[in-house]
CSV table of C-alpha atoms in Angstrom, one decimal:
chain,number,residue,atom,x,y,z
E,866,GLY,CA,0.0,0.0,0.0
E,867,GLN,CA,1.0,3.7,-0.1
E,868,GLN,CA,3.6,4.8,2.4
E,869,LEU,CA,4.7,8.2,3.6
E,870,ASN,CA,8.4,8.6,4.3
E,871,GLN,CA,8.8,11.2,7.0
E,872,SER,CA,12.2,12.6,7.9
E,873,PRO,CA,14.0,13.2,10.0
E,874,GLN,CA,12.9,10.7,12.6
E,875,SER,CA,14.0,12.9,15.4
E,876,MET,CA,15.7,16.3,16.0
E,877,PHE,CA,17.4,17.9,19.0
E,878,ILE,CA,17.9,21.6,18.4
E,879,GLN,CA,18.7,24.8,20.3
E,880,GLU,CA,16.0,27.3,21.1
E,881,GLY,CA,15.8,29.9,18.4
E,882,GLU,CA,16.9,27.7,15.6
E,883,ASP,CA,14.7,27.0,12.5
E,884,VAL,CA,13.4,23.5,11.9
E,885,SER,CA,12.5,21.7,8.7
E,886,MET,CA,10.9,18.3,8.2
E,887,ASN,CA,9.4,16.7,5.2
E,888,CYS,CA,7.3,13.8,3.9
E,889,THR,CA,7.7,12.1,0.6
E,890,SER,CA,5.9,9.3,-1.3
E,891,SER,CA,6.0,7.5,-4.5
E,892,SER,CA,2.3,8.1,-4.9
E,893,ILE,CA,0.4,11.3,-5.8
E,894,PHE,CA,-1.5,12.9,-2.9
E,895,ASN,CA,-4.4,15.4,-3.1
E,896,THR,CA,-4.4,16.5,0.5
E,897,TRP,CA,-1.5,17.1,2.9
E,898,LEU,CA,-2.1,17.6,6.6
E,899,TRP,CA,0.4,18.5,9.4
E,900,TYR,CA,-0.2,17.6,13.0
E,901,LYS,CA,1.6,18.1,16.3
E,902,GLN,CA,1.0,15.8,19.2
E,903,ASP,CA,2.0,16.4,22.8
E,904,PRO,CA,2.5,13.5,25.2
E,905,GLY,CA,-0.8,12.0,26.4
E,906,GLU,CA,-2.9,14.3,24.1
E,907,GLY,CA,-4.5,13.9,20.7
E,908,PRO,CA,-2.9,15.3,17.5
E,909,VAL,CA,-3.6,18.9,16.8
E,910,LEU,CA,-4.1,20.0,13.2
E,911,LEU,CA,-1.5,22.7,12.3
E,912,ILE,CA,-1.9,23.2,8.6
E,913,ALA,CA,-4.0,21.7,5.9
E,914,LEU,CA,-3.0,21.8,2.2
E,915,TYR,CA,-5.2,21.0,-0.7
E,916,LYS,CA,-3.5,22.3,-3.9
E,917,ALA,CA,-0.2,21.5,-5.5
E,918,GLY,CA,2.2,24.3,-4.9
E,919,GLU,CA,0.2,25.8,-2.1
E,920,LEU,CA,2.3,27.5,0.6
E,921,THR,CA,0.5,28.2,3.9
E,922,SER,CA,1.6,29.8,7.1
E,923,ASN,CA,0.3,29.6,10.6
E,924,GLY,CA,2.3,31.8,12.9
E,925,ARG,CA,5.9,30.6,12.9
E,926,LEU,CA,4.9,27.5,10.9
E,927,THR,CA,5.0,27.2,7.1
E,928,ALA,CA,4.1,24.2,5.1
E,929,GLN,CA,4.1,23.6,1.3
E,930,PHE,CA,2.3,21.1,-0.9
E,931,GLY,CA,5.0,19.9,-3.4
E,932,ILE,CA,4.5,20.7,-7.0
E,933,THR,CA,4.9,17.1,-7.9
E,934,ARG,CA,2.1,16.2,-5.4
E,935,LYS,CA,4.4,13.6,-3.9
E,936,ASP,CA,5.9,15.6,-1.1
E,937,SER,CA,5.3,18.2,1.5
E,938,PHE,CA,7.5,20.1,4.0
E,939,LEU,CA,6.9,21.8,7.3
E,940,ASN,CA,9.2,24.6,8.6
E,941,ILE,CA,9.2,26.0,12.1
E,942,SER,CA,11.0,29.3,12.5
E,943,ALA,CA,12.7,30.5,15.7
E,944,SER,CA,11.8,27.4,17.8
E,945,ILE,CA,10.7,27.8,21.4
E,946,PRO,CA,10.5,25.1,24.1
E,947,SER,CA,6.7,24.6,23.6
E,948,ASP,CA,7.4,23.4,20.1
E,949,VAL,CA,8.6,20.1,21.6
E,950,GLY,CA,6.4,17.1,20.5
E,951,ILE,CA,5.9,14.7,17.7
E,952,TYR,CA,5.0,16.1,14.3
E,953,PHE,CA,3.0,13.9,11.9
E,954,CYS,CA,2.3,14.4,8.2
E,955,ALA,CA,-0.8,12.8,6.8
E,956,GLY,CA,-2.4,12.8,3.4
E,957,SER,CA,-5.0,11.3,1.2
E,958,THR,CA,-4.5,10.0,-2.3
E,959,PRO,CA,-6.9,10.2,-5.3
E,960,GLY,CA,-7.6,6.5,-4.7
E,961,SER,CA,-8.7,7.1,-1.1
E,962,SER,CA,-10.6,10.4,-1.7
E,963,ASN,CA,-14.0,10.4,-0.2
E,964,THR,CA,-13.2,7.4,2.0
E,965,GLY,CA,-11.8,9.3,4.9
E,966,LYS,CA,-8.7,7.2,5.0
E,967,LEU,CA,-5.5,9.1,5.8
E,968,ILE,CA,-2.0,7.8,5.4
E,969,PHE,CA,0.3,8.9,8.2
E,970,GLY,CA,4.1,9.4,8.3
E,971,GLN,CA,6.0,7.8,11.1
E,972,GLY,CA,6.5,11.1,12.9
E,973,THR,CA,9.3,13.5,13.7
E,974,THR,CA,10.2,13.9,17.4
E,975,LEU,CA,11.3,17.4,18.1
E,976,GLN,CA,13.3,18.3,21.2
E,977,VAL,CA,14.3,21.9,21.9
E,978,LYS,CA,17.1,22.8,24.3
E,979,PRO,CA,16.5,26.2,26.1
G,1282,ASP,CA,-14.6,26.1,17.8
G,1283,THR,CA,-12.6,23.1,16.6
G,1284,GLU,CA,-13.1,21.0,19.7
G,1285,VAL,CA,-13.7,17.2,19.9
G,1286,THR,CA,-14.3,15.9,23.4
G,1287,GLN,CA,-13.8,12.4,24.6
G,1288,THR,CA,-14.7,10.6,27.8
G,1289,PRO,CA,-13.4,9.1,29.9
G,1290,LYS,CA,-9.8,10.4,29.7
G,1291,HIS,CA,-8.5,7.2,31.4
G,1292,LEU,CA,-10.0,3.7,31.6
G,1293,VAL,CA,-8.8,0.5,33.3
G,1294,MET,CA,-10.7,-2.6,32.6
G,1295,GLY,CA,-10.5,-6.3,33.0
G,1296,MET,CA,-10.7,-8.7,30.1
G,1297,THR,CA,-14.3,-9.7,31.1
G,1298,ASN,CA,-15.6,-6.1,31.4
G,1299,LYS,CA,-17.9,-4.2,29.1
G,1300,LYS,CA,-17.2,-0.5,28.8
G,1301,SER,CA,-17.9,2.3,26.3
G,1302,LEU,CA,-15.9,5.3,25.0
G,1303,LYS,CA,-17.7,8.4,24.1
G,1304,CYS,CA,-16.9,11.2,21.6
G,1305,GLU,CA,-18.7,14.4,20.9
G,1306,GLN,CA,-18.3,17.3,18.4
G,1307,HIS,CA,-20.5,20.3,17.8
G,1308,MET,CA,-18.8,21.6,14.7
G,1309,GLY,CA,-21.5,20.3,12.3
G,1310,HIS,CA,-19.0,17.8,10.9
G,1311,ARG,CA,-20.5,14.9,9.0
G,1312,ALA,CA,-17.6,12.5,9.2
G,1313,MET,CA,-16.3,10.9,12.4
G,1314,TYR,CA,-13.5,8.4,13.0
G,1315,TRP,CA,-12.1,6.1,15.6
G,1316,TYR,CA,-8.3,5.5,15.7
G,1317,LYS,CA,-6.0,3.4,17.9
G,1318,GLN,CA,-2.6,4.7,18.7
G,1319,LYS,CA,0.4,3.0,20.4
G,1320,ALA,CA,3.2,4.9,22.0
G,1321,LYS,CA,5.3,7.0,19.6
G,1322,LYS,CA,3.5,5.5,16.5
G,1323,PRO,CA,1.0,7.2,14.2
G,1324,PRO,CA,-2.7,6.7,14.7
G,1325,GLU,CA,-4.2,3.6,13.1
G,1326,LEU,CA,-7.7,4.0,11.6
G,1327,MET,CA,-10.4,1.7,13.0
G,1328,PHE,CA,-13.8,3.0,11.8
G,1329,VAL,CA,-15.2,5.8,9.6
G,1330,TYR,CA,-18.7,7.1,9.9
G,1331,SER,CA,-20.1,9.4,7.2
G,1332,TYR,CA,-23.5,10.9,7.7
G,1333,GLU,CA,-24.1,8.6,10.7
G,1334,LYS,CA,-23.5,5.5,8.6
G,1335,LEU,CA,-20.5,3.2,9.0
G,1336,SER,CA,-18.5,3.5,5.8
G,1337,ILE,CA,-15.2,1.8,6.7
G,1338,ASN,CA,-14.3,-1.0,9.2
G,1339,GLU,CA,-10.6,-1.6,8.9
G,1340,SER,CA,-11.0,-5.3,9.8
G,1341,VAL,CA,-11.3,-4.5,13.5
G,1342,PRO,CA,-12.1,-7.4,15.8
G,1343,SER,CA,-15.7,-7.7,16.9
G,1344,ARG,CA,-14.8,-7.0,20.5
G,1345,PHE,CA,-14.8,-3.4,19.3
G,1346,SER,CA,-18.3,-2.2,18.3
G,1347,PRO,CA,-18.9,1.4,17.1
G,1348,GLU,CA,-22.1,3.3,17.3
G,1349,CYS,CA,-23.2,6.7,15.9
G,1350,PRO,CA,-26.4,7.7,17.7
G,1351,ASN,CA,-26.6,11.1,15.9
G,1352,SER,CA,-24.4,13.4,13.9
G,1353,SER,CA,-22.7,14.8,17.0
G,1354,LEU,CA,-21.9,11.6,19.0
G,1355,LEU,CA,-19.8,8.6,18.4
G,1356,ASN,CA,-19.4,5.7,20.8
G,1357,LEU,CA,-17.0,2.7,20.9
G,1358,HIS,CA,-18.3,-0.2,22.9
G,1359,LEU,CA,-15.7,-2.5,24.3
G,1360,HIS,CA,-16.1,-6.1,25.4
G,1361,ALA,CA,-13.8,-9.0,26.2
G,1362,LEU,CA,-10.7,-7.0,25.3
G,1363,GLN,CA,-7.1,-8.3,25.4
G,1364,PRO,CA,-4.1,-6.8,27.1
G,1365,GLU,CA,-2.7,-5.9,23.7
G,1366,ASP,CA,-5.7,-3.7,23.1
G,1367,SER,CA,-4.2,-1.3,25.6
G,1368,ALA,CA,-3.6,2.0,23.8
G,1369,LEU,CA,-4.7,5.6,23.3
G,1370,TYR,CA,-8.1,5.6,21.5
G,1371,LEU,CA,-8.6,8.8,19.5
G,1372,CYS,CA,-11.8,10.1,18.0
G,1373,ALA,CA,-11.7,12.6,15.1
G,1374,SER,CA,-14.1,14.5,13.0
G,1375,SER,CA,-14.0,16.3,9.7
G,1376,GLN,CA,-16.4,18.5,7.7
G,1377,VAL,CA,-16.4,16.0,4.9
G,1378,LEU,CA,-14.5,12.8,4.2
G,1379,ALA,CA,-10.8,13.4,3.7
G,1380,GLY,CA,-9.7,14.1,0.2
G,1381,GLY,CA,-10.4,17.7,-0.4
G,1382,PRO,CA,-11.1,21.1,1.2
G,1383,GLY,CA,-12.9,20.4,4.5
G,1384,GLY,CA,-11.3,17.0,4.9
G,1385,GLY,CA,-8.9,18.0,7.6
G,1386,GLN,CA,-9.5,15.8,10.6
G,1387,TYR,CA,-9.7,17.3,14.1
G,1388,PHE,CA,-8.8,14.9,16.9
G,1389,GLY,CA,-10.0,14.7,20.5
G,1390,PRO,CA,-7.7,14.3,23.4
G,1391,GLY,CA,-8.1,10.6,23.5
G,1392,THR,CA,-8.9,7.9,26.0
G,1393,ARG,CA,-6.0,6.1,27.6
G,1394,LEU,CA,-7.1,2.5,27.9
G,1395,LEU,CA,-5.4,-0.2,30.0
G,1396,VAL,CA,-6.6,-3.7,29.8
G,1397,LEU,CA,-5.6,-6.0,32.7
């Protein structure tokens, strides 16, 4: 089945640094979603992308829907300690449209050193 | 308001118990989902409801029984669970099924289930 390759698997950065993570697939996607999950909580939707080439910001977060429709990245600028958590990408393919099924990446664990 | 609520937050049950998890959203979303999540892993889809009808069952064992009493509520009935069923159970909702604008899924805080 379709898979999403999310990288890096983990990051340990200094407060104030910028962060970049991405998801790639061999399949075409028509929706990309980025989530953040804190320990013991549910994932929180950060950014939703629905169009190839779309670039969307949410505060210090910026995400892009790759022009090939096979990848997406998430950037976090000027990281702060509360950015700590696990970030998941998720998407749906044309084959799974209107089924509700999302494919998830394996997650990027972010740790920020004050 | 993008809130999905879930109760209880924690649940401990024996293998012979019957319990239910509850989920509620008041965003007018017409699609609702149950996921199971193990530590440090992505959520795994269990069930999808669209317009209060079950549209996807991801080959989930019958000891898990979903129910959608109305467009705002989603229940998951548990019976004769196994210790390996211990996990975080997440409910989510979306305006429409994933695949286009409005398909972004909003998750609740989850129920942490421990089966002894």
